[in-house]
XYZ file of C-alpha atoms in Angstrom:
318
model
C 0.118 0.139 -0.120
C 1.314 3.577 -0.890
C 2.035 6.107 1.443
C -0.310 8.518 -0.499
C -3.081 5.957 0.366
C -2.094 5.656 3.699
C -2.028 9.341 4.416
C -5.635 9.742 2.501
C -6.835 6.846 4.519
C -5.467 8.586 7.919
C -7.160 11.793 6.848
C -10.518 10.071 6.934
C -10.021 8.303 10.441
C -9.061 5.176 9.283
C -5.306 3.597 9.874
C -4.130 0.622 8.201
C -1.742 -2.053 9.442
C 1.905 -0.769 9.387
C 3.103 -4.111 8.261
C 2.875 -3.901 4.315
C 2.897 -7.667 3.910
C 0.175 -8.524 6.781
C -3.330 -9.767 5.878
C -6.261 -10.694 7.718
C -6.354 -14.261 9.166
C -8.932 -16.168 10.661
C -8.659 -19.918 11.687
C -12.512 -20.064 12.757
C -14.298 -18.091 10.040
C -12.675 -18.842 6.516
C -13.882 -20.016 3.277
C -12.704 -23.697 2.685
C -10.338 -23.670 -0.324
C -7.931 -25.845 -1.892
C -5.484 -22.868 -2.737
C -5.641 -20.803 0.460
C -3.864 -22.621 3.155
C -3.060 -19.570 5.064
C -6.731 -18.957 6.182
C -6.666 -15.627 4.675
C -10.104 -15.854 2.814
C -12.378 -14.741 5.474
C -16.047 -15.408 5.098
C -17.283 -12.365 7.101
C -21.336 -11.802 8.116
C -20.756 -9.074 10.936
C -22.460 -6.103 9.278
C -23.653 -2.639 10.493
C -26.873 -2.609 11.837
C -28.628 -0.076 9.380
C -31.174 -0.630 6.643
C -29.888 3.045 5.139
C -26.537 1.825 4.803
C -27.068 -2.217 3.360
C -30.956 -1.824 2.300
C -33.417 -4.062 3.743
C -32.217 -7.151 2.928
C -28.405 -6.475 3.005
C -26.229 -9.053 2.011
C -28.139 -12.849 2.465
C -24.856 -14.615 2.176
C -21.398 -14.041 3.593
C -18.926 -11.974 2.102
C -15.801 -12.890 1.022
C -12.495 -10.752 1.785
C -9.173 -10.975 1.447
C -6.656 -8.363 1.957
C -5.101 -5.892 4.850
C -6.850 -4.880 7.998
C -7.626 -1.236 9.437
C -8.956 0.151 12.477
C -11.151 2.968 13.041
C -10.752 5.443 16.564
C -13.525 4.735 18.725
C -14.105 8.285 19.403
C -14.528 8.976 15.698
C -18.450 9.341 15.276
C -17.884 9.916 11.291
C -16.391 6.547 10.423
C -18.697 3.432 10.439
C -17.512 -0.197 10.456
C -19.986 -1.739 7.830
C -17.779 -4.861 7.640
C -16.244 -6.214 10.836
C -13.857 -8.959 11.493
C -14.817 -11.689 14.157
C -13.049 -11.938 17.385
C -10.592 -14.928 16.439
C -9.014 -12.817 13.326
C -5.384 -11.118 13.483
C -3.511 -9.390 11.262
C -0.227 -10.535 10.642
C 2.421 -11.497 7.681
C 1.364 -15.602 6.921
C 5.019 -16.163 5.721
C 6.543 -15.127 9.356
C 6.035 -16.605 12.679
C 4.638 -14.540 15.092
C 6.682 -13.640 18.417
C 4.423 -11.432 20.109
C 0.617 -10.311 19.990
C -0.456 -8.941 16.631
C -0.883 -5.167 16.497
C -4.717 -5.619 15.216
C -6.934 -8.216 16.511
C -10.503 -9.119 17.065
C -13.283 -7.334 16.429
C -11.025 -4.117 16.475
C -10.286 -4.959 12.923
C -12.189 -3.340 10.158
C -12.662 -4.956 7.078
C -14.638 -2.406 5.051
C -15.583 1.196 6.552
C -17.259 4.329 5.213
C -16.885 8.052 6.178
C -19.371 10.675 6.327
C -18.202 14.083 6.372
C -19.628 16.784 8.338
C -20.595 18.212 4.978
C -22.423 14.746 4.337
C -19.570 13.607 1.641
C -19.318 10.066 1.711
C -16.234 7.660 1.522
C -15.776 4.066 1.399
C -12.536 2.346 2.583
C -11.724 -1.001 1.618
C -8.550 -3.335 2.743
C -9.676 -5.786 -0.453
C -9.948 -5.137 -3.929
C -10.939 -8.721 -4.683
C -13.964 -8.315 -2.492
C -15.287 -6.237 -5.643
C -14.192 -8.651 -8.489
C -16.403 -10.672 -10.483
C -14.355 -13.957 -9.099
C -15.595 -13.257 -5.628
C -19.086 -12.441 -6.818
C -19.817 -15.749 -8.351
C -17.584 -18.051 -5.694
C -19.193 -21.060 -4.457
C -17.794 -21.863 -1.135
C -18.391 -23.652 2.150
C -17.717 -21.773 5.673
C -15.195 -23.790 7.731
C -17.298 -25.692 10.546
C -20.674 -25.139 8.823
C -22.654 -27.687 6.872
C -24.454 -25.303 4.713
C -22.725 -24.502 1.040
C -23.247 -21.134 -0.758
C -23.517 -21.135 -4.314
C -22.941 -17.656 -4.515
C -21.031 -15.307 -2.306
C -22.799 -12.325 -0.777
C -20.084 -9.886 -2.311
C -22.144 -9.027 -5.356
C -25.206 -7.551 -3.074
C -23.190 -6.017 -0.699
C -21.471 -4.150 -3.234
C -24.267 -3.051 -4.749
C -25.921 -1.727 -1.832
C -22.876 -0.137 -0.473
C -22.469 1.905 -3.608
C -25.766 2.838 -3.633
C -25.135 4.557 -0.012
C -21.838 5.774 -0.798
C -23.474 7.745 -4.276
C -26.143 9.143 -2.279
C -28.930 6.636 -3.865
C -29.951 6.051 -0.252
C -29.745 7.604 3.210
C -30.073 11.167 1.762
C -32.665 13.727 3.504
C -33.656 17.149 2.615
C -35.758 19.376 4.742
C -38.088 22.156 3.028
C -40.842 24.503 4.111
C -39.476 25.789 7.604
C -41.887 27.572 9.337
C -42.736 29.155 12.660
C -45.709 31.232 13.711
C -47.987 32.118 16.507
C -50.770 29.757 16.921
C -53.658 31.338 15.256
C -51.839 33.008 13.082
C -50.465 31.766 9.895
C -47.685 34.788 9.271
C -44.076 34.326 10.443
C -43.243 37.086 12.639
C -40.079 39.526 12.900
C -40.139 38.928 16.635
C -41.753 36.908 19.683
C -42.957 38.115 23.079
C -42.140 36.035 26.138
C -44.767 33.349 27.002
C -45.969 33.461 23.493
C -47.432 30.347 22.243
C -45.829 29.314 18.980
C -45.788 26.646 16.491
C -42.987 25.142 14.447
C -43.325 22.757 11.597
C -40.777 21.233 9.060
C -41.084 18.848 5.904
C -38.412 16.197 5.550
C -37.953 13.640 2.471
C -35.785 10.715 1.593
C -34.332 10.120 -1.717
C -35.087 6.596 -3.369
C -32.972 6.709 -5.968
C -35.557 7.761 -8.289
C -37.910 10.147 -6.495
C -38.316 12.068 -2.879
C -40.777 10.019 -0.586
C -41.861 11.596 3.019
C -39.440 10.378 5.646
C -40.974 9.154 8.746
C -39.251 8.991 12.177
C -40.180 9.433 15.834
C -36.616 10.721 16.967
C -36.539 14.370 14.962
C -36.481 17.345 17.863
C -36.061 20.778 17.732
C -34.708 23.188 20.258
C -35.366 26.803 21.300
C -31.683 27.683 21.442
C -29.554 30.879 23.459
C -26.504 29.756 24.783
C -28.222 26.321 25.775
C -31.575 25.204 24.891
C -34.301 26.311 27.053
C -36.690 23.856 25.157
C -36.288 20.754 23.570
C -39.514 19.333 21.881
C -39.883 16.353 19.842
C -41.613 16.994 16.711
C -45.051 14.890 15.630
C -45.372 13.749 12.048
C -48.241 12.796 9.918
C -46.698 10.046 8.019
C -46.489 12.279 5.073
C -43.410 14.062 5.635
C -44.803 16.905 7.511
C -43.382 17.060 11.278
C -44.854 19.778 13.406
C -44.716 20.825 17.382
C -46.263 23.910 19.677
C -44.743 25.046 22.773
C -44.839 28.392 25.103
C -41.752 30.684 24.791
C -39.779 30.899 27.892
C -40.012 33.994 30.262
C -36.656 35.017 28.832
C -35.785 37.447 26.512
C -32.886 37.768 23.777
C -32.060 36.402 20.553
C -33.065 32.569 20.155
C -32.808 30.233 17.296
C -34.839 27.377 16.147
C -32.255 24.386 15.984
C -32.887 21.241 14.356
C -29.936 19.193 14.190
C -30.764 15.591 13.039
C -27.983 12.606 13.038
C -28.962 9.108 12.414
C -27.042 6.585 11.617
C -26.758 6.008 7.311
C -28.489 9.200 6.980
C -27.283 12.728 5.854
C -26.998 15.176 8.557
C -29.743 17.838 8.741
C -28.620 21.031 10.318
C -30.993 23.722 10.139
C -31.229 27.123 12.298
C -33.590 30.183 12.106
C -32.862 33.025 14.682
C -35.600 35.255 15.967
C -35.311 37.604 18.652
C -37.650 37.721 22.003
C -38.733 40.948 23.530
C -39.915 41.442 27.195
C -43.813 43.003 27.574
C -43.989 46.475 26.610
C -45.449 49.066 29.647
C -49.135 48.732 27.980
C -49.264 45.196 27.422
C -49.143 43.902 31.337
C -52.456 43.363 32.626
C -54.439 46.240 34.502
C -55.374 44.338 37.255
C -52.980 41.267 38.582
C -55.262 38.470 40.323
C -52.144 37.579 42.481
C -52.524 40.946 43.985
C -56.098 41.173 44.583
C -55.040 40.638 48.544
C -52.878 43.682 48.703
C -55.328 45.493 46.482
C -57.995 44.786 49.460
C -55.689 45.701 52.100
C -54.544 48.942 50.739
C -58.431 50.042 50.735
C -59.061 48.451 53.879
C -56.393 50.858 55.547
C -57.831 54.245 53.705
C -61.576 53.329 54.989
C -59.926 52.581 58.487
C -58.015 55.684 58.473
C -61.106 57.705 57.335
C -63.160 56.064 59.982
C -60.664 56.870 62.389
C -60.092 60.377 61.440
C -63.853 60.906 61.824
C -64.269 59.607 65.190
C -60.902 61.529 66.508
C -62.284 64.826 65.298
C -66.145 64.655 66.074
C -66.239 62.557 68.898
C -64.976 63.099 72.465
């Protein structure tokens, strides 16, 4: 592997094995073959649990892999391990005897990974070119320790499904018609007043490869945000792509934002924000008589009446 490709992989959050002659070896999960005596022809079936990336069916048979291993930093949220090795796999040079533990082993080995950048650009990183070859597409095999024989590997279906995701034919979202207004008024105001009741709505659609269809999910949330979220609401949907919610503006004035930041495995990120100022009550918008102050009103008038009565008695009576 060239240093240029290693550098590109590192920029994408993936690190390949430093040994240029190392390959993935698995003595328990390999495809039986007369030519493969090193057990480097891996029959992998540990896929990512996402229908957005691999489709509803995914790969119906194990995927044949013969190549080099790479690892992904656990703290990296942008890189996803699509096809992982089993717990018994390790990365080593099959022609050299191991004198110590391998640098990569177990489920930390990723065979195929994908990156979705913050601008929703997508990259696929694979340690095997043979995985996408015609030979492996129609390769009949039997997995070691299994009585089931496969007439075809799952490579072709896996390659087709993962390519749809990489080229944005699946898992691509868009948000349109973002609106907010007071309850009972359809016009979008230039500012809100504290304690106003408002409604927020947005339409979200998903690309199917041919047309846009309504996106249906129960985990889309919106924040009413100023330095930190004052209100966090889960949006309700009508099954046709329209998401709505309503809430009361907090009793805090300042410059707020409607923030919708949606991150779901396999889907493009939605980041929508609208800025809106919130003002306090004007001097003529307060209630003339506050019900909570009625006891104070009555006490002041009762004292006035008592002082008048005391003055009459004090002045005109001995």
